[in-house]
């Protein structure tokens, strides 16, 4: 059986555990989905190419670091956080222009200029003008628009009521008049809505309320990974040809150095002895209790491998693989009845155990 074996190193890495928020914890090894995604990006694939991966590795140290989390609120609050302008109101990113910043936790006002630091006078004035337009549109909606549309809609209702009691020809004429009155009222509303959207809603959507929150994340240092990939030969050749495009595993800043990439032949290890390895690895475990009983290892995870898109929402739904994290130094090959396949590499200059997920 052929496989591609990668030996990579990373100065720093963070493999995010999705359930952790304030303290962003890391997996000790990347999830299969992380590795598969990195390989797909390196090969330029736009659709999923089936592959199985085995992930082994170790790291030198783990540290908790502080970072500032930028959070955009759902609505613009006049008395808190930082008022910013973004290039496009439909998208949120790290690109924004600071406009003003509240000095206190409450009692501030960007609109009235109370206890704020003005960072961009021109944009703050634009923001205040938009608020004035909002007040003007609200007044117009309650006044002129209501004065025009309400009588038209009321008259249309009266005509429809009269049509129920009239003969066929007269009812038809009354319904036509009611339809015309409704269309006239709708035209007024649509014109007003279009003008409000153009002059207020779209410009105002570029203004956001930004809050900053100190959070922590765990960072691994001096990471070393040994990754085996099993797939069709065409996919394996693509990985070999495009391996120089593999720039990161995990975050975009978690750069990798590919120390070695080669095609290897694998064979089932049938020796009546334990396999030694200096690395930890994910071992597929359909039955946690059995593996724990057989090996004594108790660190277990459900790691992501592949996903499918939910039809209605487009949300990614990941399939989870139950695994035990073993620090090896040994794994008993006689535990194969649990569905685990331990494979020894015939080229013995690199370790050792392969367990595809």
Coordinates of C-alpha atoms in Angstrom, one line a residue:
X1 CA 0.0 0.0 0.0
X2 CA 1.3 3.4 -1.0
X3 CA 1.1 6.5 1.1
X4 CA 2.7 10.0 1.2
X5 CA 4.6 10.7 4.4
X6 CA 5.2 14.3 5.5
X7 CA 7.6 15.4 8.2
X8 CA 6.9 19.0 9.0
X9 CA 7.8 21.5 11.8
X10 CA 6.1 24.6 13.0
X11 CA 7.7 27.3 15.3
X12 CA 4.2 28.0 16.7
X13 CA 0.8 26.6 16.2
X14 CA -2.8 26.7 17.5
X15 CA -5.3 24.1 16.6
X16 CA -8.5 25.6 17.9
X17 CA -11.0 23.7 20.0
X18 CA -14.4 25.1 18.9
X19 CA -16.1 24.7 22.3
X20 CA -13.6 27.1 24.0
X21 CA -14.3 30.8 23.6
X22 CA -12.8 33.1 26.3
X23 CA -9.8 30.8 26.8
X24 CA -9.2 29.4 23.3
X25 CA -7.8 26.0 23.9
X26 CA -5.8 24.0 21.4
X27 CA -5.7 20.4 20.4
X28 CA -2.2 18.9 21.0
X29 CA -2.3 17.7 17.3
X30 CA -4.2 19.2 14.4
X31 CA -7.6 17.6 13.6
X32 CA -7.9 15.5 10.4
X33 CA -10.1 18.2 8.9
X34 CA -7.3 20.8 9.5
X35 CA -4.7 18.6 7.7
X36 CA -7.1 17.6 4.9
X37 CA -8.1 21.3 4.4
X38 CA -4.4 22.4 4.2
X39 CA -3.6 19.7 1.7
X40 CA -6.6 20.6 -0.5
X41 CA -5.6 24.3 -0.4
X42 CA -2.0 23.3 -1.4
X43 CA -3.2 21.3 -4.3
X44 CA -5.7 23.9 -5.4
X45 CA -8.6 21.6 -5.1
X46 CA -12.1 23.2 -5.2
X47 CA -14.0 20.0 -4.3
X48 CA -13.4 17.3 -1.8
X49 CA -10.9 14.5 -2.8
X50 CA -11.2 11.5 -0.5
X51 CA -8.2 10.9 1.7
X52 CA -7.3 9.3 5.0
X53 CA -4.7 10.8 7.2
X54 CA -2.6 9.6 10.1
X55 CA -1.4 12.3 12.5
X56 CA 1.5 11.9 14.9
X57 CA 3.5 14.6 16.6
X58 CA 5.0 16.4 19.6
X59 CA 5.6 19.9 20.8
X60 CA 8.2 21.6 23.0
X61 CA 6.0 23.7 25.2
X62 CA 2.5 25.2 25.6
X63 CA 1.9 28.8 26.8
X64 CA -1.2 30.8 27.3
X65 CA -1.1 34.2 25.6
X66 CA -3.4 37.2 25.7
X67 CA -4.9 38.9 22.7
X68 CA -7.5 41.6 22.1
X69 CA -10.8 40.3 20.5
X70 CA -12.6 42.8 18.4
X71 CA -16.4 42.4 18.5
X72 CA -18.9 44.3 16.4
X73 CA -22.3 44.8 18.2
X74 CA -25.5 44.1 16.3
X75 CA -26.6 47.7 16.6
X76 CA -24.9 51.1 17.0
X77 CA -25.0 52.1 20.6
X78 CA -24.7 55.9 21.2
X79 CA -23.1 55.6 24.6
X80 CA -20.5 52.9 24.6
X81 CA -17.6 51.3 22.9
X82 CA -15.9 52.8 19.8
X83 CA -17.8 54.2 16.8
X84 CA -16.1 53.0 13.6
X85 CA -16.8 53.1 9.9
X86 CA -16.2 50.1 7.7
X87 CA -15.8 50.1 3.9
X88 CA -18.9 47.9 3.3
X89 CA -21.8 47.6 5.7
X90 CA -22.6 44.0 4.6
X91 CA -19.1 42.7 5.6
X92 CA -17.2 42.9 8.9
X93 CA -13.4 42.8 8.9
X94 CA -10.4 44.2 10.6
X95 CA -10.5 47.1 8.2
X96 CA -12.2 50.1 9.8
X97 CA -11.7 53.8 10.5
X98 CA -12.1 54.8 14.1
X99 CA -14.5 57.7 14.5
X100 CA -15.0 58.3 18.2
X101 CA -14.4 56.5 21.5
X102 CA -16.5 56.6 24.7
X103 CA -14.5 57.6 27.7
X104 CA -16.8 56.0 30.4
X105 CA -18.7 52.8 30.7
X106 CA -22.0 54.7 30.5
X107 CA -23.4 58.2 30.2
X108 CA -21.6 59.0 26.9
X109 CA -23.1 60.2 23.7
X110 CA -21.6 60.2 20.2
X111 CA -24.6 62.2 19.0
X112 CA -24.3 64.9 21.6
X113 CA -20.5 64.8 22.0
X114 CA -20.7 63.9 25.7
X115 CA -17.5 62.4 27.3
X116 CA -16.0 61.0 24.0
X117 CA -12.7 61.2 22.3
X118 CA -13.2 62.4 18.8
X119 CA -10.8 60.5 16.4
X120 CA -12.2 61.6 13.1
X121 CA -14.2 64.9 13.2
X122 CA -15.4 64.7 9.5
X123 CA -16.8 61.2 9.9
X124 CA -18.4 62.0 13.2
X125 CA -20.2 64.9 11.6
X126 CA -21.4 62.6 8.8
X127 CA -22.7 60.2 11.4
X128 CA -24.6 62.9 13.2
X129 CA -26.1 64.1 9.9
X130 CA -27.3 60.6 9.2
X131 CA -29.1 60.6 12.6
X132 CA -30.8 63.8 11.7
X133 CA -31.9 62.3 8.4
X134 CA -33.3 59.3 10.3
X135 CA -35.4 61.7 12.5
X136 CA -36.6 63.5 9.3
X137 CA -37.6 60.2 7.7
X138 CA -39.5 59.1 10.8
X139 CA -41.4 62.4 10.9
X140 CA -42.2 62.1 7.2
X141 CA -43.4 58.5 7.7
X142 CA -45.8 59.6 10.4
X143 CA -46.8 62.8 8.6
X144 CA -46.9 63.2 4.8
X145 CA -46.7 59.5 4.0
X146 CA -49.5 58.6 6.4
X147 CA -51.6 61.6 5.1
X148 CA -51.3 60.3 1.6
X149 CA -51.4 56.6 1.9
X150 CA -53.9 56.1 4.7
X151 CA -56.9 57.8 2.9
X152 CA -56.1 55.8 -0.3
X153 CA -56.0 52.5 1.5
X154 CA -59.2 53.4 3.5
X155 CA -61.0 54.3 0.3
X156 CA -59.8 51.0 -1.3
X157 CA -61.3 49.0 1.6
X158 CA -64.6 50.9 1.3
X159 CA -64.8 50.2 -2.5
X160 CA -64.0 46.5 -1.9
X161 CA -66.8 46.3 0.7
X162 CA -69.2 48.0 -1.6
X163 CA -68.2 45.6 -4.4
X164 CA -69.5 42.7 -2.4
X165 CA -73.0 44.1 -2.4
X166 CA -73.0 45.4 -6.1
X167 CA -73.9 43.5 -9.2
X168 CA -71.3 41.8 -11.4
X169 CA -70.5 44.8 -13.7
X170 CA -70.4 47.4 -10.9
X171 CA -68.4 45.1 -8.6
X172 CA -65.8 44.7 -11.3
X173 CA -65.5 48.5 -11.7
X174 CA -65.2 49.0 -8.0
X175 CA -62.5 46.4 -7.7
X176 CA -60.5 48.1 -10.5
X177 CA -60.7 51.4 -8.7
X178 CA -59.7 49.8 -5.4
X179 CA -56.8 48.1 -7.1
X180 CA -55.6 51.5 -8.6
X181 CA -55.8 53.2 -5.2
X182 CA -53.8 50.4 -3.6
X183 CA -51.2 50.7 -6.4
X184 CA -51.0 54.4 -5.9
X185 CA -50.4 54.0 -2.1
X186 CA -47.8 51.3 -2.8
X187 CA -46.0 53.5 -5.2
X188 CA -45.8 56.3 -2.5
X189 CA -44.5 53.7 0.0
X190 CA -42.0 52.2 -2.4
X191 CA -40.6 55.6 -3.4
X192 CA -40.3 56.6 0.3
X193 CA -38.6 53.2 1.1
X194 CA -36.1 53.5 -1.8
X195 CA -35.2 57.1 -0.8
X196 CA -34.7 56.1 2.9
X197 CA -32.6 53.1 1.8
X198 CA -30.4 55.2 -0.4
X199 CA -30.0 58.3 1.8
X200 CA -30.0 56.7 5.3
X201 CA -30.0 52.9 5.6
X202 CA -27.0 52.1 3.3
X203 CA -24.8 54.9 4.5
X204 CA -25.6 54.2 8.1
X205 CA -24.9 50.5 7.7
X206 CA -21.2 51.4 7.4
X207 CA -21.1 52.7 11.0
X208 CA -20.6 50.0 13.6
X209 CA -20.1 49.9 17.4
X210 CA -16.9 48.1 18.2
X211 CA -15.9 46.7 21.6
X212 CA -12.6 45.1 22.5
X213 CA -12.3 42.2 24.9
X214 CA -9.1 40.7 26.3
X215 CA -9.1 37.0 25.7
X216 CA -6.6 34.2 26.0
X217 CA -5.4 31.4 23.6
X218 CA -3.1 28.5 24.0
X219 CA -0.1 28.3 21.7
X220 CA 2.1 25.3 21.0
X221 CA 5.8 25.9 20.4
X222 CA 8.4 23.8 18.5
X223 CA 5.8 21.6 16.9
X224 CA 6.9 18.5 14.9
X225 CA 4.4 16.5 12.9
X226 CA 4.6 13.2 11.0
X227 CA 1.6 12.9 8.7
X228 CA 0.7 10.0 6.4
X229 CA -1.8 10.4 3.7
X230 CA -3.6 7.5 2.0
X231 CA -5.6 8.3 -1.2
X232 CA -5.8 7.5 -4.9
X233 CA -2.5 7.6 -6.7
X234 CA -3.4 10.7 -8.7
X235 CA -4.1 12.6 -5.4
X236 CA -0.9 11.3 -3.9
X237 CA 1.1 12.6 -6.9
X238 CA -0.7 16.0 -6.7
X239 CA 0.4 16.2 -3.0
X240 CA 4.0 15.4 -4.0
X241 CA 4.0 17.9 -6.8
X242 CA 2.3 20.7 -4.8
X243 CA 4.0 20.2 -1.4
X244 CA 5.8 23.5 -1.8
X245 CA 2.4 25.2 -1.7
X246 CA 1.8 23.9 1.9
X247 CA 2.4 27.1 3.8
X248 CA 0.5 26.6 7.0
X249 CA -1.5 24.1 9.1
X250 CA -4.0 25.6 11.5
X251 CA -4.1 29.4 11.5
X252 CA -2.8 31.4 8.5
X253 CA 0.1 32.5 10.6
X254 CA 1.0 29.0 11.7
X255 CA 3.7 28.5 9.1
X256 CA 5.2 25.1 8.3
X257 CA 8.6 23.9 7.1
X258 CA 8.4 20.7 5.2
X259 CA 11.4 18.7 6.3
X260 CA 10.6 15.7 4.2
X261 CA 8.0 14.5 1.8
X262 CA 8.2 11.1 0.2
X263 CA 6.1 8.2 -1.1
X264 CA 6.4 5.1 1.1
X265 CA 5.2 1.5 1.0
X266 CA 3.2 0.3 4.0
X267 CA 2.6 -3.2 5.2
X268 CA 0.6 -4.6 8.1
X269 CA 2.8 -5.2 11.1
X270 CA 2.2 -8.8 12.2
X271 CA 5.0 -9.0 14.8
X272 CA 4.1 -10.3 18.2
X273 CA 5.5 -7.2 20.0
X274 CA 4.7 -3.7 20.9
X275 CA 5.4 -0.9 18.4
X276 CA 7.6 2.0 19.8
X277 CA 7.2 5.6 18.9
X278 CA 8.4 8.9 20.3
X279 CA 5.3 10.7 19.2
X280 CA 1.7 11.0 20.4
X281 CA -1.0 10.2 17.9
X282 CA -4.8 10.0 17.4
X283 CA -6.0 6.4 17.5
X284 CA -9.4 5.6 16.1
X285 CA -11.6 4.4 18.9
X286 CA -15.2 3.3 18.2
X287 CA -15.4 2.0 21.8
X288 CA -13.6 4.3 24.2
X289 CA -14.1 1.9 27.2
X290 CA -12.4 -1.0 25.4
X291 CA -9.4 1.1 24.4
X292 CA -9.0 2.6 27.8
X293 CA -9.2 -0.8 29.4
X294 CA -6.6 -2.2 26.9
X295 CA -4.1 0.7 27.0
X296 CA -4.8 2.8 30.1
X297 CA -4.9 6.0 28.0
X298 CA -7.8 8.2 29.0
X299 CA -7.5 11.4 26.8
X300 CA -10.3 11.2 24.3
X301 CA -11.7 13.5 21.7
X302 CA -14.2 13.7 18.9
X303 CA -12.2 15.3 16.1
X304 CA -13.5 16.6 12.8
X305 CA -12.6 14.9 9.5
X306 CA -14.9 16.0 6.6
X307 CA -18.0 18.1 6.4
X308 CA -21.1 18.6 4.2
X309 CA -23.1 21.7 3.5
X310 CA -26.6 22.0 4.9
X311 CA -28.9 22.7 2.0
X312 CA -31.0 25.5 3.4
X313 CA -28.4 27.5 5.4
X314 CA -25.1 26.5 3.7
X315 CA -23.7 25.7 7.2
X316 CA -20.8 23.3 7.4
X317 CA -21.7 20.1 9.3
X318 CA -18.6 18.2 10.3
X319 CA -18.5 14.4 10.8
X320 CA -16.7 13.5 14.0
X321 CA -14.3 10.7 14.6
X322 CA -13.9 9.2 18.1
X323 CA -10.2 9.0 19.0
X324 CA -7.9 8.4 21.9
X325 CA -4.8 10.5 22.2
X326 CA -2.0 8.1 23.1
X327 CA 1.4 9.3 24.2
X328 CA 2.6 5.9 23.0
X329 CA 5.5 4.9 23.9
X330 CA 3.9 1.6 23.0
X331 CA 0.7 0.3 21.4
X332 CA -0.2 -3.3 21.5
X333 CA -0.8 -4.6 18.0
X334 CA -3.0 -7.4 19.3
X335 CA -5.8 -4.8 19.9
X336 CA -6.8 -4.9 16.2
X337 CA -10.2 -6.3 17.0
X338 CA -11.3 -2.8 17.9
X339 CA -11.1 -1.7 14.3
X340 CA -7.7 0.0 14.6
X341 CA -5.1 -0.8 12.0
X342 CA -1.5 -0.3 13.0
X343 CA 0.8 -0.3 10.0
X344 CA 4.6 -0.4 10.1
X345 CA 6.7 1.5 7.6
X346 CA 9.1 -0.6 5.6
X347 CA 11.5 2.3 5.3
X348 CA 12.4 2.5 9.0
X349 CA 14.4 5.8 9.0
X350 CA 11.3 7.5 10.3
X351 CA 8.7 6.1 12.7
X352 CA 6.8 3.8 13.2
X353 CA 3.0 3.6 13.6
X354 CA 0.3 4.6 11.1
X355 CA -3.3 4.8 12.2
X356 CA -5.5 6.3 9.4
X357 CA -8.5 8.4 10.3

